[in-house]
Coordinates of C-alpha atoms (C1' of nucleotides) in Angstrom, one line a residue:
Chain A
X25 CA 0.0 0.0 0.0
X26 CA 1.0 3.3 -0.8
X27 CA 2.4 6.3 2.0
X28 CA -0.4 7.5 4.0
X29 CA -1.9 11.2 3.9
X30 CA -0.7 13.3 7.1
X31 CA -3.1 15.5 8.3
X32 CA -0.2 18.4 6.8
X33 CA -1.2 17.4 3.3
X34 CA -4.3 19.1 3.8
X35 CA -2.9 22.6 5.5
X36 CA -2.1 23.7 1.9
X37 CA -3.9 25.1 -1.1
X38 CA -7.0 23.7 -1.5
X39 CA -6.4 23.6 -5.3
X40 CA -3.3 21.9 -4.8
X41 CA -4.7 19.5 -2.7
X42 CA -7.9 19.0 -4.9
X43 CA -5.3 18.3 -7.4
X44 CA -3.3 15.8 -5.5
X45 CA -6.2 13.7 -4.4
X46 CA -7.3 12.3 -7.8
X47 CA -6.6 8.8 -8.0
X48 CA -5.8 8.4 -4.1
X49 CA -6.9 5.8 -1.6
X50 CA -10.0 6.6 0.3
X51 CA -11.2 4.0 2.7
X52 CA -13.9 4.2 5.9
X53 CA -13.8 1.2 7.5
X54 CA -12.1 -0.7 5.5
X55 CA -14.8 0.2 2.6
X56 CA -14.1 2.4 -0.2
X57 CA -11.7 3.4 -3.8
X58 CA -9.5 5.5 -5.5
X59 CA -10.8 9.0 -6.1
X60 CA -11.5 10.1 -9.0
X61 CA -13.5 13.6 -8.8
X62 CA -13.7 15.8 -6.6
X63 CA -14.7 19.7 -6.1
X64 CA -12.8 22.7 -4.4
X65 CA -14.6 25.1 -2.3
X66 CA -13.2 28.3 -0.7
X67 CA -14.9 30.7 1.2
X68 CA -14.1 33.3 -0.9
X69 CA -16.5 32.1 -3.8
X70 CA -20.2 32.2 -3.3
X71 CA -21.3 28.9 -3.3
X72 CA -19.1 27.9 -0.5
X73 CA -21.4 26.9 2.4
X74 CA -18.7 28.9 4.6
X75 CA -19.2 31.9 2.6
X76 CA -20.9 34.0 4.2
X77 CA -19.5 33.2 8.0
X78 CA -19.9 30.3 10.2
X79 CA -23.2 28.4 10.9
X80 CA -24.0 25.2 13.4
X81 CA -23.4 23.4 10.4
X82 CA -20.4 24.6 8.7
X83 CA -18.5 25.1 12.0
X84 CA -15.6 22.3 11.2
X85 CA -15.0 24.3 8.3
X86 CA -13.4 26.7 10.3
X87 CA -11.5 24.6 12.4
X88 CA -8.0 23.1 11.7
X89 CA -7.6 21.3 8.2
X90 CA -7.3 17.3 7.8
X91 CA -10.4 16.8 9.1
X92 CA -13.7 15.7 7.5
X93 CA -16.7 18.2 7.0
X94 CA -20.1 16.0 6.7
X95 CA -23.3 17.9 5.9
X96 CA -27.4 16.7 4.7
X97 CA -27.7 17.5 1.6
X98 CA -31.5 18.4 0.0
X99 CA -32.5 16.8 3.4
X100 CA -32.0 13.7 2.9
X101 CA -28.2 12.5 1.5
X102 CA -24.8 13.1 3.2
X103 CA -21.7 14.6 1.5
X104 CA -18.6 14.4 3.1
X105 CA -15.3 17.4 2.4
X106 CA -11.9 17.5 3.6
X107 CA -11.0 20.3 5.6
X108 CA -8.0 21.7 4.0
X109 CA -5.4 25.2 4.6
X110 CA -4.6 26.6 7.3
X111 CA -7.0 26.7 10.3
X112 CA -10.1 29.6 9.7
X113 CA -9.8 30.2 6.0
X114 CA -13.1 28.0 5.8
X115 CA -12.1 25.9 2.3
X116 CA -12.5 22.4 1.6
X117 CA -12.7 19.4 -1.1
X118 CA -15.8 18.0 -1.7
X119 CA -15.5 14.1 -2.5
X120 CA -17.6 13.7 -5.7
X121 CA -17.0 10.1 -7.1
X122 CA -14.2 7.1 -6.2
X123 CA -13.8 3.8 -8.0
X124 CA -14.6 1.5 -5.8
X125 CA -11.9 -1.5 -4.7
X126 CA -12.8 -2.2 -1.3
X127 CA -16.1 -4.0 0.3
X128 CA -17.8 -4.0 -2.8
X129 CA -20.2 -6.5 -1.2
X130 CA -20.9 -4.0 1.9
X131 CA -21.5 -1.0 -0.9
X132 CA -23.5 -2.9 -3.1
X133 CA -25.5 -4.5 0.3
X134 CA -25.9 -0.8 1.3
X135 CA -27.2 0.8 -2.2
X136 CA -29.0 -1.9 -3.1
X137 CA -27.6 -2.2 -6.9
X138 CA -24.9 -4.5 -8.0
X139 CA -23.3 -1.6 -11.0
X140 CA -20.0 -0.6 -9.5
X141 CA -20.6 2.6 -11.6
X142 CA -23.4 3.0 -9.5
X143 CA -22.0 2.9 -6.5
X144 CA -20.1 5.7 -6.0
X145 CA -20.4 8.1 -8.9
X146 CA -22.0 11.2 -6.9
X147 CA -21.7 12.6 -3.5
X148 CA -24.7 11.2 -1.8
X149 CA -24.4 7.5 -3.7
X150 CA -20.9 7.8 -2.4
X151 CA -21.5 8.4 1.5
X152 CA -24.6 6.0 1.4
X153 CA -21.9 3.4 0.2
X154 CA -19.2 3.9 2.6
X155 CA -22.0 5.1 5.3
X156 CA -20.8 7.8 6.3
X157 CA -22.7 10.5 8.2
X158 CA -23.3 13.3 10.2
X159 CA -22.1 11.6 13.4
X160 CA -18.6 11.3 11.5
X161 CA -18.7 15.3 11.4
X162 CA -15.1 16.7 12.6
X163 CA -13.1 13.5 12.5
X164 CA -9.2 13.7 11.5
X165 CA -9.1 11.9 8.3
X166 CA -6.0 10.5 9.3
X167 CA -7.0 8.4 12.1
X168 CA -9.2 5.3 12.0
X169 CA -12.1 4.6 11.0
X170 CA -11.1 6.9 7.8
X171 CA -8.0 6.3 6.0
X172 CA -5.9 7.8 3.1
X173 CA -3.0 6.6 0.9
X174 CA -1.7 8.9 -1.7
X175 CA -1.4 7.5 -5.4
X176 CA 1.0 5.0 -6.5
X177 CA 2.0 6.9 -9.8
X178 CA 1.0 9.9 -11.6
X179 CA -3.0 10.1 -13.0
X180 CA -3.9 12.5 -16.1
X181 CA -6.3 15.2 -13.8
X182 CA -8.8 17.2 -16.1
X183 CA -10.5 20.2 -15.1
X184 CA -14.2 21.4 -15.5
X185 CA -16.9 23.3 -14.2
X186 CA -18.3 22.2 -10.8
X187 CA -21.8 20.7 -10.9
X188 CA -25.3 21.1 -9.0
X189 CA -24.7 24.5 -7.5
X190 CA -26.1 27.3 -9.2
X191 CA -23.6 30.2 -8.2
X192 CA -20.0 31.2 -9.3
X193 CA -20.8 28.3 -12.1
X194 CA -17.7 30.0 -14.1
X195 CA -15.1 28.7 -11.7
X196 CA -13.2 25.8 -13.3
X197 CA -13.3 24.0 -10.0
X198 CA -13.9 20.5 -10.2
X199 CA -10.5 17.8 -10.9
X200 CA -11.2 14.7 -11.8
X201 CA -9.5 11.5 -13.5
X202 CA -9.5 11.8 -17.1
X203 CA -11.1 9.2 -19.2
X204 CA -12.5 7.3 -15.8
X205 CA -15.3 5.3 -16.2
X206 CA -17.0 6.1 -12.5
X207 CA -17.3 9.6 -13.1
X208 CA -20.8 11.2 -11.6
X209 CA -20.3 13.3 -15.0
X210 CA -18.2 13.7 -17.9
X211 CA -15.7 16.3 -17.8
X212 CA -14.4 18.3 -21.1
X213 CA -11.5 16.5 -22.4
Chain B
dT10 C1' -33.0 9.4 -23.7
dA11 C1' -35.2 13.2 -21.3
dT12 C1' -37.7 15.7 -18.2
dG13 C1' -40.5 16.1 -13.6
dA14 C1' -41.8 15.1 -8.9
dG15 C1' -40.8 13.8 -4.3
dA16 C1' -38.1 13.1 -0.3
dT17 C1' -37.0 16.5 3.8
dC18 C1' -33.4 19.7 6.5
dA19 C1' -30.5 23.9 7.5
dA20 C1' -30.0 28.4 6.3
dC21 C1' -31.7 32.5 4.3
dT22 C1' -35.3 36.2 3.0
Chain C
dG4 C1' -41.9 30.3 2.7
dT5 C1' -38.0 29.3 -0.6
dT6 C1' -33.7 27.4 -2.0
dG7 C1' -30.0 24.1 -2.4
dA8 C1' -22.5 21.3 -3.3
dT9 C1' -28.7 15.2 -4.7
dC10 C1' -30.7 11.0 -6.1
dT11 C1' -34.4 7.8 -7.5
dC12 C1' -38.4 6.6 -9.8
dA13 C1' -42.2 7.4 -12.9
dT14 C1' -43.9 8.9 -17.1
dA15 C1' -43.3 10.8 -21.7
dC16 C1' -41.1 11.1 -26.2

DNA sequence: TATGAGATCAACT
DNA sequence: GTTGATCTCATAC
């Protein structure tokens, strides 16, 4: 297995990290995949839930960085970000897709399909796979029962608009694996 | 293949 | 009361 992500790796740019993530390990409880998309938020741009200051929900965002940020989304799915800079500039990586490789029988047992490009290809398909939740809110990401490994070798990373938000669309924000099958969407080649 | 409704909660107006 | 970093299922082409 490849050298674990230190909870440092995340006190840098959140574009550099966004970056650096595709095609890493993810794994929560022993369940999970390489990433393949992913989204950056800062609370400089708009649609940033830590935009416009700190809420009961948003708080770990402006805590220390290598931690996970877990929110409801639409009221009913869970999406889980990685805290990331330096502790109170509020930005984070949203985990969009992963290719799953571990406890494909737990994932498919939990989302009730047997596609593996179903499983895992969107935020909310993701967390209801790994289930992960709001109790898992604040937890270092670097300590069980989460668990990164950085990539083995070097991943072609294309870049795109992010998806499903409806402000600061322009911002080419979203990194993901080029030419990956588990995509939740196409990005531009 | 493509669009539309529903589920259901935190934050905002 | 409305909107949103979503997904699933039903109905229509």
């Amino acid at each position: 297995m490849s050298r674990p992500l230190h909870r440092t790796f995340f006190a840098r740019d959140v574009h550099a990290v966004a970056r650096e993530l595709i095609g890493a390990t993810f794994l929560f409880k022993g369940v999970g995949g390489r990433i393949v998309e992913v989204e950056a938020y800062h609370h400089t741009d708009p649609a940033a839930h830590s935009f416009r200051g700190r809420t009961p929900r948003n708080a770990v965002m402006f805590g220390p960085p290598g931690v996970a940020y877990v929110y409801r989304s639409y009221g009913i799915h869970w999406c889980v970000n990685f805290v990331c800079e330096e502790e109170g500039s509020a930005s984070a990586v949203l985990i969009r897709a992963i290719e799953p490789t571990e406890g494909l029988r737990a994932m498919r047992r939990r989302r009730g399909l047997n596609d593996a490009r179903l499983l895992c290809s969107g935020p909310g398909r993701l967390c209801q796979a790994l289930a992960i939740t709001g109790s898992h809110n604040g937890l270092a990401l670097d300590k069980p029962p989460f668990a990164l490994f950085a990539r083995c070798k070097d991943v072609d990373v294309a870049i795109g608009p992010r998806i499903g938000i409806t402000k600061a669309t322009e911002l080419p924000w979203r990194y993901g694996q080029k030419g990956s099958t588990f995509l939740s969407k196409p990005l531009g080649v």
